[in-house]
Coordinates of C-alpha atoms and ligand atoms in Angstrom, one line a residue:
M19 CA 19.8 10.9 37.2
K20 CA 21.9 11.2 34.1
K21 CA 20.7 14.0 31.7
V22 CA 20.3 12.8 28.2
P23 CA 20.0 15.3 25.3
Y24 CA 16.9 13.9 23.7
D25 CA 13.6 12.4 24.9
L26 CA 13.3 10.6 21.6
I27 CA 15.4 9.5 18.6
V28 CA 13.4 8.3 15.6
I29 CA 15.2 6.2 13.0
G30 CA 13.7 6.5 9.6
S31 CA 11.7 9.3 7.9
G32 CA 8.9 7.2 6.3
P33 CA 5.2 7.8 7.1
G34 CA 5.9 6.0 10.5
G35 CA 9.0 7.9 11.5
Y36 CA 8.3 11.4 10.3
S37 CA 4.7 11.4 11.7
A38 CA 6.0 10.1 15.1
A39 CA 8.7 12.7 15.2
I40 CA 6.1 15.5 14.5
R41 CA 3.7 14.2 17.1
A42 CA 6.6 14.0 19.7
G43 CA 7.4 17.6 18.9
Q44 CA 3.7 18.6 19.4
Y45 CA 3.8 16.9 22.8
G46 CA 7.0 18.9 23.7
L47 CA 9.4 16.0 23.6
K48 CA 12.9 16.9 22.5
T49 CA 13.2 14.9 19.4
A50 CA 15.8 13.9 16.8
L51 CA 15.2 12.0 13.5
V52 CA 17.9 10.1 11.6
E53 CA 17.5 9.3 7.9
K54 CA 20.2 7.7 5.7
Q55 CA 18.7 8.9 2.4
P56 CA 19.3 12.5 1.2
R57 CA 15.5 13.0 0.9
L58 CA 12.8 12.6 3.6
G59 CA 9.6 10.6 3.2
G60 CA 10.8 6.9 3.1
T61 CA 9.5 4.2 0.8
C62 CA 5.9 5.6 0.7
L63 CA 6.7 9.1 -0.5
L64 CA 9.8 8.4 -2.6
V65 CA 9.3 5.1 -4.2
G66 CA 5.9 3.7 -3.1
C67 CA 2.5 5.0 -2.4
I68 CA 2.8 8.5 -3.9
P69 CA 4.7 8.0 -7.2
T70 CA 2.6 5.0 -8.0
K71 CA -0.6 6.9 -7.4
S72 CA 0.6 9.7 -9.6
L73 CA 1.2 7.3 -12.4
L74 CA -2.1 5.6 -11.8
Q75 CA -3.9 9.0 -11.9
T76 CA -2.2 9.8 -15.3
A77 CA -3.2 6.3 -16.6
D78 CA -6.8 7.2 -15.7
V79 CA -6.6 10.5 -17.5
W80 CA -5.0 8.8 -20.5
Q81 CA -7.8 6.2 -20.6
R82 CA -10.3 9.0 -20.6
F83 CA -8.6 10.5 -23.6
V84 CA -8.5 7.2 -25.4
H85 CA -12.2 6.7 -24.8
A86 CA -13.2 10.4 -25.1
A87 CA -15.3 9.7 -28.2
D88 CA -17.7 7.7 -25.9
E89 CA -18.5 11.0 -24.2
G90 CA -18.9 13.0 -27.4
I91 CA -15.4 14.5 -27.2
Q92 CA -13.2 14.1 -30.3
C93 CA -9.5 14.0 -29.5
E94 CA -7.6 13.4 -32.7
N95 CA -4.6 11.2 -32.0
P96 CA -3.9 11.8 -28.3
R97 CA -0.2 11.1 -27.6
L98 CA 1.4 10.0 -24.4
D99 CA 4.6 12.0 -23.5
Y100 CA 6.0 9.5 -20.9
P101 CA 9.0 11.6 -19.9
K102 CA 6.5 14.4 -18.9
V103 CA 4.4 11.9 -17.0
K104 CA 7.5 10.9 -15.1
D105 CA 8.5 14.5 -14.5
R106 CA 5.0 15.2 -13.0
K107 CA 5.4 12.2 -10.7
D108 CA 8.9 13.3 -9.6
G109 CA 7.6 16.9 -9.0
I110 CA 4.9 15.6 -6.7
V111 CA 7.4 13.5 -4.8
S112 CA 9.8 16.4 -4.4
K113 CA 7.1 18.8 -3.3
H114 CA 5.9 16.5 -0.6
S115 CA 9.5 15.5 0.5
K116 CA 10.2 19.2 1.0
G117 CA 6.9 19.5 2.9
V118 CA 8.0 16.8 5.3
E119 CA 11.3 18.7 5.9
M120 CA 9.3 21.9 6.6
L121 CA 6.9 20.1 9.0
L122 CA 9.8 18.6 11.0
K123 CA 11.4 22.0 11.3
R124 CA 8.2 23.5 12.5
A125 CA 7.9 20.7 15.1
K126 CA 11.5 21.6 16.2
V127 CA 12.7 18.1 15.4
D128 CA 16.5 17.9 14.9
R129 CA 17.5 16.1 11.8
F130 CA 20.6 13.9 11.5
S131 CA 21.7 12.6 8.1
G132 CA 23.4 9.3 8.1
Y133 CA 23.0 5.6 8.8
A134 CA 21.8 4.8 12.4
T135 CA 22.8 1.8 14.4
L136 CA 21.5 1.1 17.9
Q137 CA 24.3 0.7 20.4
G138 CA 22.2 -0.3 23.5
G139 CA 21.5 1.8 26.5
G140 CA 19.6 4.6 24.6
K141 CA 22.6 5.3 22.3
V142 CA 22.4 5.5 18.5
E143 CA 25.5 5.8 16.3
V144 CA 25.0 7.9 13.2
K145 CA 27.5 7.3 10.4
S146 CA 27.7 9.7 7.4
D147 CA 30.3 11.0 4.9
S148 CA 31.2 13.7 7.4
G149 CA 32.0 11.2 10.2
V150 CA 30.5 9.2 13.1
Q151 CA 28.6 10.6 16.0
T152 CA 26.7 9.1 18.9
V153 CA 23.3 10.5 19.9
E154 CA 21.5 9.6 23.1
A155 CA 17.9 9.6 24.1
K156 CA 15.4 8.2 26.7
N157 CA 13.4 6.6 24.0
I158 CA 14.1 5.3 20.5
I159 CA 11.6 4.5 17.7
V160 CA 12.8 2.0 15.1
A161 CA 11.0 3.0 11.9
T162 CA 13.5 1.7 9.3
G163 CA 10.8 0.2 7.0
S164 CA 11.4 -2.4 4.4
E165 CA 12.8 -3.1 1.0
A166 CA 11.7 -5.2 -2.0
R167 CA 12.4 -8.9 -1.7
M168 CA 14.0 -10.4 -4.8
L169 CA 13.8 -13.9 -6.1
P170 CA 16.9 -16.0 -5.1
G171 CA 19.7 -15.4 -7.6
L172 CA 18.1 -12.2 -9.1
E173 CA 19.4 -8.7 -8.5
P174 CA 17.6 -5.6 -9.7
D175 CA 19.7 -3.9 -12.5
A176 CA 17.8 -0.8 -13.6
E177 CA 17.7 -2.1 -17.2
R178 CA 15.8 -5.4 -17.4
I179 CA 15.1 -6.8 -13.9
L180 CA 13.3 -4.2 -11.9
N181 CA 11.9 -3.7 -8.5
N182 CA 9.7 -0.8 -7.3
I183 CA 12.6 1.7 -7.4
E184 CA 13.9 1.0 -10.9
I185 CA 10.4 0.7 -12.5
L186 CA 9.6 4.2 -11.3
N187 CA 12.7 5.5 -13.0
L188 CA 11.8 4.2 -16.5
T189 CA 11.8 7.0 -19.1
E190 CA 9.6 5.1 -21.6
V191 CA 6.8 2.6 -21.5
P192 CA 8.3 -0.9 -22.2
K193 CA 6.7 -2.8 -25.1
S194 CA 6.3 -5.8 -22.9
L195 CA 6.5 -6.3 -19.1
A196 CA 6.2 -9.5 -17.0
I197 CA 5.3 -8.9 -13.4
I198 CA 6.0 -11.6 -10.8
G199 CA 3.6 -11.2 -7.9
A200 CA 0.1 -9.9 -8.0
G201 CA -0.4 -8.4 -4.6
A202 CA -1.3 -4.7 -4.4
V203 CA 2.1 -3.5 -5.7
G204 CA 2.3 -5.9 -8.7
S205 CA -1.3 -5.4 -9.6
E206 CA -1.0 -1.6 -9.5
F207 CA 2.0 -1.6 -11.7
A208 CA 0.2 -4.0 -14.1
S209 CA -2.8 -1.5 -14.1
I210 CA -0.4 1.4 -14.9
F211 CA 1.7 -0.1 -17.7
H212 CA -1.1 -2.1 -19.3
R213 CA -3.1 1.1 -19.7
F214 CA -0.1 2.9 -21.0
G215 CA 0.1 0.3 -23.8
A216 CA 2.7 -2.2 -22.5
E217 CA 1.9 -5.9 -23.2
V218 CA 1.7 -7.0 -19.5
T219 CA 1.8 -10.6 -18.2
L220 CA 0.9 -10.7 -14.5
I221 CA 2.1 -13.9 -12.9
E222 CA 0.9 -15.1 -9.5
M223 CA 1.9 -18.3 -7.8
L224 CA -1.2 -18.4 -5.5
P225 CA -4.6 -19.3 -7.0
R226 CA -5.8 -15.7 -7.1
I227 CA -4.5 -12.1 -7.6
V228 CA -4.7 -9.6 -4.7
P229 CA -4.7 -12.7 -2.4
V230 CA -5.3 -10.9 0.9
E231 CA -8.6 -9.5 -0.3
D232 CA -12.0 -11.2 -0.2
E233 CA -12.2 -13.9 -2.8
D234 CA -15.0 -12.2 -4.7
I235 CA -12.8 -9.1 -5.0
S236 CA -9.9 -11.1 -6.4
K237 CA -12.3 -12.7 -9.0
E238 CA -13.7 -9.4 -10.0
L239 CA -10.3 -7.7 -10.5
E240 CA -9.1 -10.7 -12.5
R241 CA -12.2 -10.6 -14.6
N242 CA -11.7 -6.9 -15.3
F243 CA -8.0 -7.2 -16.0
R244 CA -8.8 -9.9 -18.6
K245 CA -11.6 -7.8 -20.0
Q246 CA -9.0 -5.1 -20.5
K247 CA -7.0 -7.7 -22.4
M248 CA -4.3 -8.1 -19.8
R249 CA -2.7 -11.5 -19.5
V250 CA -3.2 -12.9 -16.0
E251 CA -1.7 -16.2 -14.9
T252 CA -2.6 -17.4 -11.5
G253 CA -1.4 -20.6 -9.9
A254 CA 1.6 -20.2 -12.2
R255 CA 5.4 -20.3 -11.8
A256 CA 8.1 -18.2 -13.4
E257 CA 11.4 -20.0 -13.4
N258 CA 14.8 -20.1 -15.2
I259 CA 14.9 -16.3 -15.5
R260 CA 17.7 -15.1 -17.6
K261 CA 18.8 -11.8 -19.2
T262 CA 19.7 -11.4 -22.9
G263 CA 21.2 -8.3 -24.4
H264 CA 17.8 -6.7 -25.0
S265 CA 15.2 -8.8 -23.1
V266 CA 14.4 -11.1 -20.2
Q267 CA 13.5 -14.7 -20.9
L268 CA 11.7 -17.0 -18.4
T269 CA 10.0 -20.3 -18.3
L270 CA 6.3 -19.9 -17.4
T271 CA 4.5 -23.0 -16.0
T272 CA 0.7 -22.3 -16.0
K273 CA -1.7 -23.8 -13.5
E274 CA -2.7 -26.4 -16.1
G275 CA 1.0 -27.5 -16.1
K276 CA 1.8 -26.2 -19.6
Q277 CA 5.3 -24.8 -20.0
E278 CA 6.0 -21.8 -22.2
E279 CA 9.1 -19.7 -22.9
L280 CA 8.2 -16.1 -22.4
E281 CA 10.4 -13.2 -23.7
V282 CA 9.7 -9.7 -22.4
E283 CA 11.5 -6.3 -22.5
K284 CA 11.4 -5.9 -18.7
L285 CA 10.6 -8.0 -15.7
L286 CA 9.2 -6.5 -12.4
V287 CA 9.7 -8.6 -9.3
A288 CA 6.9 -7.7 -6.8
V289 CA 7.0 -10.6 -4.4
G290 CA 6.8 -8.8 -1.1
R291 CA 9.0 -6.7 1.2
K292 CA 11.5 -7.6 3.8
P293 CA 11.9 -5.6 7.0
N294 CA 15.1 -3.5 7.4
T295 CA 16.2 -5.0 10.7
A296 CA 19.3 -6.9 9.7
S297 CA 22.1 -4.4 10.2
I298 CA 20.8 -1.7 12.6
G299 CA 22.4 -2.9 15.8
L300 CA 19.4 -4.8 17.2
E301 CA 22.0 -7.4 18.5
N302 CA 23.1 -4.7 21.0
T303 CA 19.6 -4.7 22.5
K304 CA 17.1 -7.2 23.9
V305 CA 14.7 -6.5 20.9
E306 CA 13.2 -9.8 19.8
L307 CA 12.8 -10.8 16.1
D308 CA 10.6 -13.3 14.4
R309 CA 11.7 -14.0 10.8
G310 CA 13.2 -10.5 10.7
F311 CA 10.2 -8.7 12.0
I312 CA 10.2 -6.9 15.4
K313 CA 8.0 -8.2 18.2
V314 CA 6.0 -5.4 20.0
D315 CA 3.3 -5.1 22.5
G316 CA 0.0 -3.1 22.2
N317 CA 2.0 0.1 22.9
Q318 CA 4.6 -0.7 20.2
Q319 CA 7.2 -1.4 22.8
T320 CA 9.9 -4.0 22.1
A321 CA 11.5 -6.2 24.6
E322 CA 14.3 -3.6 25.1
P323 CA 13.0 -0.9 27.6
G324 CA 12.6 2.5 25.9
V325 CA 12.9 1.0 22.3
Y326 CA 9.7 1.1 20.3
A327 CA 9.1 -0.2 16.7
I328 CA 6.6 0.9 14.2
G329 CA 5.6 0.4 10.5
D330 CA 6.9 -2.2 8.1
V331 CA 9.5 -3.6 10.6
V332 CA 6.7 -4.7 13.0
L333 CA 5.5 -8.3 13.3
G334 CA 1.8 -9.0 12.7
T335 CA 0.5 -5.8 11.2
P336 CA 0.2 -5.2 7.4
Q337 CA 2.9 -3.2 5.7
L338 CA 0.9 -0.1 4.9
A339 CA 1.7 3.6 5.3
H340 CA -1.3 4.4 7.5
V341 CA -0.5 1.5 9.8
A342 CA 3.0 2.9 10.2
T343 CA 1.6 6.3 11.0
R344 CA -0.9 5.0 13.6
E345 CA 1.7 2.8 15.2
G346 CA 3.9 5.9 15.5
M347 CA 1.0 7.8 17.2
I348 CA 0.6 5.0 19.7
A349 CA 4.3 4.7 20.5
V350 CA 4.7 8.5 21.1
A351 CA 1.5 8.7 23.1
H352 CA 2.7 5.9 25.3
M353 CA 6.1 7.5 26.0
A354 CA 4.5 10.9 26.6
G355 CA 2.1 9.4 29.1
K356 CA -1.0 10.2 26.9
P357 CA -3.9 7.8 26.3
A358 CA -3.4 5.5 23.3
I359 CA -5.5 2.7 21.9
P360 CA -3.6 -0.3 20.5
I361 CA -4.2 -1.1 16.9
D362 CA -7.2 -3.2 16.1
K363 CA -6.2 -5.3 13.1
N364 CA -9.8 -5.7 12.0
R365 CA -10.2 -2.0 11.5
I366 CA -7.2 -1.4 9.2
P367 CA -8.4 -0.3 5.8
S368 CA -6.5 -1.2 2.7
A369 CA -6.6 0.6 -0.6
T370 CA -5.5 -0.6 -4.0
Y371 CA -5.6 1.9 -6.9
T372 CA -6.0 -0.5 -9.8
E373 CA -8.7 0.0 -12.4
P374 CA -11.2 -0.8 -10.9
G375 CA -10.1 0.3 -7.5
I376 CA -10.3 -1.6 -4.3
G377 CA -11.0 -0.6 -0.7
S378 CA -11.5 -3.0 2.1
V379 CA -11.7 -3.3 5.9
G380 CA -12.3 -6.1 8.4
L381 CA -12.9 -9.8 7.9
T382 CA -13.4 -11.4 4.5
E383 CA -16.4 -13.6 4.1
A384 CA -14.2 -16.7 4.4
Q385 CA -12.5 -15.4 7.5
A386 CA -15.8 -14.5 9.2
R387 CA -17.2 -18.0 8.5
A388 CA -14.0 -19.7 9.7
Q389 CA -14.3 -17.7 13.0
G390 CA -17.8 -19.1 13.5
Y391 CA -19.9 -16.0 12.9
Q392 CA -23.5 -16.4 11.5
V393 CA -22.5 -14.6 8.3
K394 CA -25.0 -12.5 6.3
V395 CA -23.7 -10.9 3.2
G396 CA -25.1 -7.8 1.5
R397 CA -23.9 -7.0 -2.0
F398 CA -24.7 -4.1 -4.3
P399 CA -23.4 -3.7 -7.8
F400 CA -22.2 -0.4 -9.2
A401 CA -24.3 -1.2 -12.2
G402 CA -27.3 0.0 -10.1
N403 CA -25.6 3.3 -9.1
S404 CA -26.4 6.3 -11.4
R405 CA -23.2 8.2 -10.5
A406 CA -21.1 5.2 -11.6
T407 CA -22.9 5.2 -14.9
I408 CA -22.3 8.9 -15.3
L409 CA -18.6 8.3 -14.7
G410 CA -18.6 5.5 -17.2
H411 CA -17.4 3.0 -14.6
H412 CA -20.1 0.7 -13.4
E413 CA -17.9 -2.3 -13.0
G414 CA -17.6 -3.9 -9.5
F415 CA -19.7 -4.0 -6.3
V416 CA -19.8 -3.3 -2.6
K417 CA -19.9 -6.3 -0.3
V418 CA -20.8 -6.1 3.4
V419 CA -20.0 -9.1 5.6
A420 CA -22.2 -8.9 8.8
D421 CA -23.0 -11.1 11.7
E422 CA -26.7 -12.1 11.7
R423 CA -27.1 -12.1 15.5
Y424 CA -26.5 -8.4 16.3
G425 CA -26.1 -6.9 12.9
E426 CA -22.4 -6.3 13.6
I427 CA -20.4 -5.1 10.6
L428 CA -17.5 -7.6 10.3
G429 CA -16.0 -6.4 7.0
V430 CA -16.7 -4.3 4.0
H431 CA -15.1 -5.0 0.6
I432 CA -15.4 -2.6 -2.3
I433 CA -14.2 -3.0 -5.9
G434 CA -15.3 -0.3 -8.4
P435 CA -15.0 3.4 -9.1
E436 CA -13.1 5.2 -6.2
G437 CA -13.4 2.0 -4.1
F438 CA -10.3 3.2 -2.2
E439 CA -12.1 6.4 -1.2
L440 CA -15.5 4.9 -0.5
I441 CA -14.1 2.5 2.1
A442 CA -13.8 5.5 4.5
E443 CA -17.5 5.3 5.5
A444 CA -17.2 1.6 6.4
V445 CA -14.0 2.2 8.5
A446 CA -15.7 5.0 10.4
A447 CA -18.8 2.9 10.9
M448 CA -16.8 0.0 12.3
E449 CA -14.7 2.3 14.5
A450 CA -17.9 3.8 15.9
E451 CA -19.3 0.3 16.3
A452 CA -22.3 1.2 14.2
T453 CA -24.7 -1.7 13.3
V454 CA -25.9 -2.6 9.8
E455 CA -29.3 -1.2 10.8
L456 CA -27.8 2.2 11.7
M457 CA -26.0 2.3 8.4
M458 CA -29.2 1.4 6.6
Q459 CA -30.8 4.5 8.1
T460 CA -27.9 6.8 7.3
I461 CA -28.8 9.2 4.5
H462 CA -26.6 9.0 1.5
A463 CA -26.6 12.0 -0.9
H464 CA -27.8 11.5 -4.4
P465 CA -26.3 10.9 -6.9
T466 CA -23.1 9.7 -5.3
L467 CA -20.9 6.6 -5.5
Y468 CA -21.3 6.1 -1.8
E469 CA -25.0 5.5 -2.2
A470 CA -23.8 2.1 -3.3
V471 CA -22.3 1.6 0.2
G472 CA -25.7 2.4 1.8
E473 CA -27.4 0.1 -0.6
A474 CA -25.0 -2.7 0.3
F475 CA -25.9 -2.3 4.0
N476 CA -29.6 -2.6 3.0
A477 CA -28.8 -5.6 0.9
V478 CA -27.8 -7.5 4.0
Y479 CA -31.5 -7.7 4.7
G480 CA -32.6 -8.0 1.1
L481 CA -33.7 -4.4 1.1
S482 CA -31.6 -2.6 -1.5
I483 CA -33.7 -0.5 -3.8
N484 CA -31.8 -0.1 -7.1
A485 CA -30.7 -3.7 -7.8
Ligands
LIG7 C1 5.3 0.4 -4.9 C2 4.7 0.6 -3.5 C3 3.5 1.1 -3.4 C4 2.9 1.3 -2.2 N1 1.6 1.9 -2.1 C5 1.1 2.0 -0.9 C6 -0.2 2.6 -0.7 O1 -0.8 3.0 -1.7 N2 -0.8 2.7 0.5 C7 -0.1 2.2 1.6 O2 -0.7 2.4 2.7 N3 1.1 1.6 1.5 C8 1.7 1.5 0.3 N4 2.9 0.9 0.2 C9 3.6 0.5 1.5 C10 4.2 1.7 2.2 O3 5.1 2.3 1.3 C11 4.9 1.2 3.5 O4 4.0 0.5 4.3 C12 5.4 2.4 4.3 O5 6.3 3.2 3.5 C13 6.1 1.9 5.6 O6 6.5 3.1 6.3 P1 7.7 3.0 7.4 O7 7.7 4.3 8.0 O8 7.5 1.8 8.2 O9 9.0 2.7 6.5 P2 9.6 3.4 5.1 O10 8.6 4.2 4.4 O11 10.2 2.2 4.4 O12 10.7 4.3 5.7 C14 11.8 3.8 6.3 C15 12.9 4.9 6.3 O13 14.0 4.5 7.1 C16 15.2 4.8 6.5 N5 16.2 3.9 7.1 C17 16.3 2.6 7.1 N6 17.3 2.1 7.8 C18 18.0 3.2 8.3 C19 19.1 3.4 9.1 N7 19.8 2.4 9.6 N8 19.4 4.7 9.5 C20 18.7 5.7 9.0 N9 17.7 5.6 8.2 C21 17.3 4.4 7.9 C22 15.0 4.5 5.1 O14 15.9 5.2 4.2 C23 13.5 5.0 4.9 O15 13.5 6.4 4.5 C24 3.6 0.8 -1.0 C25 4.8 0.2 -1.1 C26 5.4 0.1 -2.4 C27 6.8 -0.5 -2.5

């Protein structure tokens, strides 16, 4: 048999690719990783999850200063130093990018810098400023991720029309900002810049913001955004977008059909992400695509033997960092002959760090009803949770969607303080196939926010105590 230099080549160093490469190293597979960017970490670390959460954290701290008097702390004229806020974010990103580099070295993963293209037959061409080379392996993982979709005819320009990359490079808070798209990304940026003082208009074509969440969660977030005096337009269209010397103008058609000319300093387009599969040589393989996404089986294998795909390029799983990572673990386990459990889409948590925060897992109430379950809902408001009151954040609730027959937990949806952290208990409960009854008997420490989760399980049977 022909000897190939590598057991595995991973293309892309996002949370999917770098984690897969490390795991492969841990399993003793001779592994190479190719990354076209000078820094490692992919969208999530460089221009996604991590920098946005850094800004969101600072927005939380800033709000605490603004409202410090409510807690008996007098802060005369707090001032936001946005360049410093940006520096802090950039520092966090750099630190973790270097961390990824160190982890890959420790796992003895060879790093290739350059643009990778699949050549078929286990070969990958890597093109960089210093030339072109071909690397060969028994297995390849495609983890090339995604990039922001733009609206037809619009290009990001770093000045006025922004995507997730440009907006993270701003050195001052814009006076006004329109955001097209109110999914997790658009809503998080709205929550950042509104709290930093920008006049934000959040525009969503669908009838509700964060549209993949349970309807009650969308309603509660919209209610809170409006209470914070953010302008939210759902069922609305932004058209005729044009740049002037110092602003962006657009025609906004509201759900009532009213047309308005809106002029803002900056426009953020956050209408979803397209998979990076167009020019990576997939035509040299049997890999099958559906609308640009790669089709895989439960082991993340594509139709080309030895080629796996993970993360944002994959058809049918949500574009989330932890999904990319898990899919990487599955692919590597499979090629190393270790046990691996395929992803269960109903057990993928999602976390949105708006104010209030959202954490959810499993079926929404509407999905559970549509699938024919005998749905029972337990709901507990943070208003009844003493820790939430102490934190000064008792907006939101925990909602448990259960099946009446066996007390199966079908989904849990949280909006409120630390909702994105609290969801962990529900994910573990569902993974362990715990019933509602078992979770009712689980002792929750007092006073904690996660008592609200325990109360919501009790509420399924009308047995919550504090509400
Ligand atoms: C603003 C924003 C906030 C987000 N927040 C969250 C969050 O809080 N939680 C969450 O779970 N998800 C979040 N996401 C989504 C998350 O970033 C993605 O799901 C995740 O990064 C996908 O990981 P990946 O490994 O598939 O690809 P990516 O992270 O996109 O990495 C792909 C890598 O491949 C490289 N590459 C591409 N083509 C080639 C090539 N031909 N040759 C060599 N290298 C190549 C790219 O340069 C990149 O480094 C956010 C996304 C955005 C935009």
